Coordinates of C-alpha atoms in Angstrom, one line a residue:
M1 CA -86.0 27.4 41.8
S2 CA -85.8 23.6 41.2
G3 CA -89.6 23.4 40.8
R4 CA -89.7 26.1 38.1
S5 CA -90.8 24.9 34.6
V6 CA -88.7 26.1 31.7
P7 CA -90.9 26.8 28.7
H8 CA -89.6 25.9 25.3
A9 CA -86.4 24.2 26.6
H10 CA -84.4 23.3 23.5
P11 CA -82.4 20.0 23.8
A12 CA -79.1 22.0 23.4
T13 CA -79.7 24.2 26.5
A14 CA -78.6 23.5 30.1
E15 CA -82.3 23.5 31.2
Y16 CA -83.0 20.4 29.1
E17 CA -82.8 17.4 31.3
F18 CA -80.7 15.3 28.9
A19 CA -78.0 18.0 28.7
N20 CA -77.0 17.2 32.3
P21 CA -77.5 13.5 32.9
S22 CA -77.4 12.2 36.4
R23 CA -74.1 10.5 37.3
L24 CA -73.6 7.3 39.0
G25 CA -72.8 7.9 42.7
E26 CA -69.2 7.0 43.0
Q27 CA -69.0 5.4 46.4
R28 CA -72.7 4.9 47.2
F29 CA -73.3 1.3 45.9
G30 CA -75.6 -0.8 48.0
E31 CA -77.2 2.1 49.9
G32 CA -80.3 2.5 47.9
L33 CA -81.6 5.5 46.0
L34 CA -82.5 9.0 47.3
P35 CA -86.1 10.1 46.8
E36 CA -85.0 12.9 44.4
E37 CA -83.2 10.2 42.3
I38 CA -86.3 8.1 42.0
L39 CA -88.8 10.9 41.2
T40 CA -86.7 12.7 38.6
P41 CA -88.4 12.8 35.2
T42 CA -86.6 10.7 32.6
L43 CA -88.4 11.8 29.4
Y44 CA -88.9 15.0 27.5
H45 CA -92.5 16.0 28.0
G46 CA -93.4 18.5 25.4
Y47 CA -92.3 22.1 25.8
Y48 CA -92.1 22.3 29.6
V49 CA -89.1 20.7 31.3
R50 CA -88.1 20.9 34.9
P51 CA -84.4 21.1 35.7
R52 CA -83.2 17.9 37.3
A53 CA -83.9 17.6 41.0
A54 CA -80.5 16.0 41.5
Q55 CA -78.8 19.2 40.5
A56 CA -80.3 21.0 43.5
G57 CA -78.7 18.6 46.0
E58 CA -75.5 18.2 44.0
G59 CA -73.5 20.4 46.4
S60 CA -73.9 17.9 49.2
R61 CA -72.4 15.0 47.2
A62 CA -69.8 17.0 45.3
G63 CA -66.3 16.1 46.2
A64 CA -66.7 12.3 46.4
S65 CA -63.5 12.4 44.3
E66 CA -61.8 15.8 43.9
L67 CA -58.5 16.6 42.4
R68 CA -56.6 19.9 43.0
L69 CA -53.4 20.9 41.1
S70 CA -51.7 24.0 42.3
E71 CA -48.2 25.5 41.8
G72 CA -46.9 23.9 44.9
K73 CA -48.7 20.6 45.3
F74 CA -50.8 17.8 43.8
Q75 CA -53.8 17.0 46.0
A76 CA -56.6 14.5 45.7
F77 CA -59.5 13.9 48.1
L78 CA -61.5 10.6 48.0
D79 CA -64.4 9.5 50.0
V80 CA -63.6 6.1 51.5
S81 CA -66.0 6.3 54.4
H82 CA -67.5 2.9 53.7
F83 CA -64.2 1.2 54.4
T84 CA -62.0 0.8 57.5
P85 CA -58.5 2.1 57.3
D86 CA -57.0 -1.4 57.0
E87 CA -59.3 -2.1 53.9
V88 CA -57.8 0.8 52.0
T89 CA -54.5 0.6 50.1
V90 CA -52.6 3.4 48.4
R91 CA -49.6 2.7 46.0
T92 CA -47.7 4.3 43.2
V93 CA -46.7 2.5 40.0
D94 CA -44.4 4.6 37.8
N95 CA -46.4 7.9 37.5
L96 CA -49.7 6.4 38.5
L97 CA -51.3 6.8 42.0
E98 CA -53.6 3.9 42.7
V99 CA -56.2 3.8 45.6
S100 CA -58.1 0.6 46.1
A101 CA -60.4 -0.6 48.8
R102 CA -62.3 -3.8 49.5
H103 CA -64.4 -5.2 52.2
P104 CA -66.1 -8.6 52.3
Q105 CA -69.8 -9.1 52.4
R106 CA -71.5 -7.7 55.5
L107 CA -74.9 -7.0 56.8
D108 CA -76.3 -3.5 56.6
R109 CA -79.9 -2.1 56.9
H110 CA -80.9 -3.2 53.4
G111 CA -79.3 -6.7 53.4
F112 CA -75.9 -7.9 52.6
V113 CA -73.4 -5.8 50.7
S114 CA -69.8 -6.0 49.6
R115 CA -67.8 -3.1 48.2
E116 CA -64.7 -2.8 46.1
F117 CA -63.2 0.0 44.0
C118 CA -60.0 1.0 42.4
R119 CA -59.2 4.6 41.4
T120 CA -56.1 5.6 39.5
Y121 CA -54.8 9.1 39.1
V122 CA -52.0 10.1 36.7
L123 CA -49.4 12.1 38.5
P124 CA -48.1 15.2 36.8
A125 CA -44.6 15.0 35.4
D126 CA -43.0 17.1 38.1
V127 CA -44.3 15.0 41.0
D128 CA -42.0 12.4 42.5
P129 CA -44.1 9.2 43.2
W130 CA -41.9 8.5 46.2
R131 CA -43.1 11.7 47.9
V132 CA -46.8 10.9 47.9
R133 CA -48.4 11.0 51.4
A134 CA -51.8 9.9 52.4
A135 CA -53.9 10.9 55.5
L136 CA -57.4 9.7 56.4
S137 CA -59.7 12.1 58.2
H138 CA -62.2 11.1 61.0
D139 CA -65.1 11.4 58.5
G140 CA -63.6 9.0 55.9
I141 CA -62.0 11.4 53.5
L142 CA -58.6 10.2 52.2
N143 CA -56.3 13.1 51.5
L144 CA -53.5 12.3 49.0
E145 CA -50.8 14.9 48.4
A146 CA -47.4 15.3 47.0
P147 CA -45.2 18.4 46.4
R148 CA -44.8 19.7 42.9
G149 CA -42.1 21.6 41.2
G150 CA -39.5 19.0 41.6
R151 CA -37.4 17.6 38.9
H152 CA -39.2 16.5 35.8
L153 CA -38.9 12.8 35.5
D154 CA -37.7 11.8 32.1
T155 CA -40.0 9.5 30.3
E156 CA -38.2 6.6 28.8
V157 CA -39.3 5.7 25.3
N158 CA -38.6 2.3 23.9
E159 CA -38.7 2.2 20.2
V160 CA -39.6 -1.3 19.1
Y161 CA -38.2 -2.6 15.8
I162 CA -40.9 -4.1 13.6
S163 CA -39.6 -7.0 11.6
L164 CA -41.4 -8.1 8.4
L165 CA -42.4 -11.7 8.1
P166 CA -42.1 -13.4 4.7
A167 CA -45.4 -14.0 2.9
P168 CA -46.8 -17.5 3.2
P169 CA -46.3 -19.6 0.1
D170 CA -49.0 -19.6 -2.5
P171 CA -50.7 -23.0 -2.7
E172 CA -51.0 -22.8 -6.5
E173 CA -47.3 -22.2 -7.0
E174 CA -46.5 -25.2 -4.7
E175 CA -48.7 -27.5 -6.9
E176 CA -46.9 -26.3 -10.1
E177 CA -43.5 -27.1 -8.5
V178 CA -44.7 -30.6 -7.4
A179 CA -46.1 -31.3 -10.9
R180 CA -42.8 -30.3 -12.5
V181 CA -40.8 -32.6 -10.2
E182 CA -43.0 -35.7 -10.6
P183 CA -42.5 -36.7 -14.3

């Protein structure tokens, strides 16, 4: 089905290759490109357009970062398989959940690579940031979850007063005042 040509694909349809641009692989920096990413056509070639080859294999890479909100809990899954557990940190700041990871330059099959990322999720209003829990699976998927349905945390709003500054003096008026004082 991915090899099928779509005749007369209009640029506003899903079959048109620019309607579904390829996305940057979230955690795949430094690994090189897959053959289907290299051979995907990049220009509109007349009336016949093939659907993107990357869409066919998208199911295998889907879920690199996945967010699930249900009645009972907030859940996020993040692929951190390129990092060791001690290179990953998870913290909350107010209603933000921040996951960051970093490893120094090391040798892999293509040469030297160093990786670093930071992903921030906004927690729903009914999630207590102190109840967030993280678990790392054997295959490198970080599971972040927190129960929902708790008390709604009040948002503090600080209204800041805006003071008006006086206008700077006009240079022409100053010259007139100096001229009147001099005689």
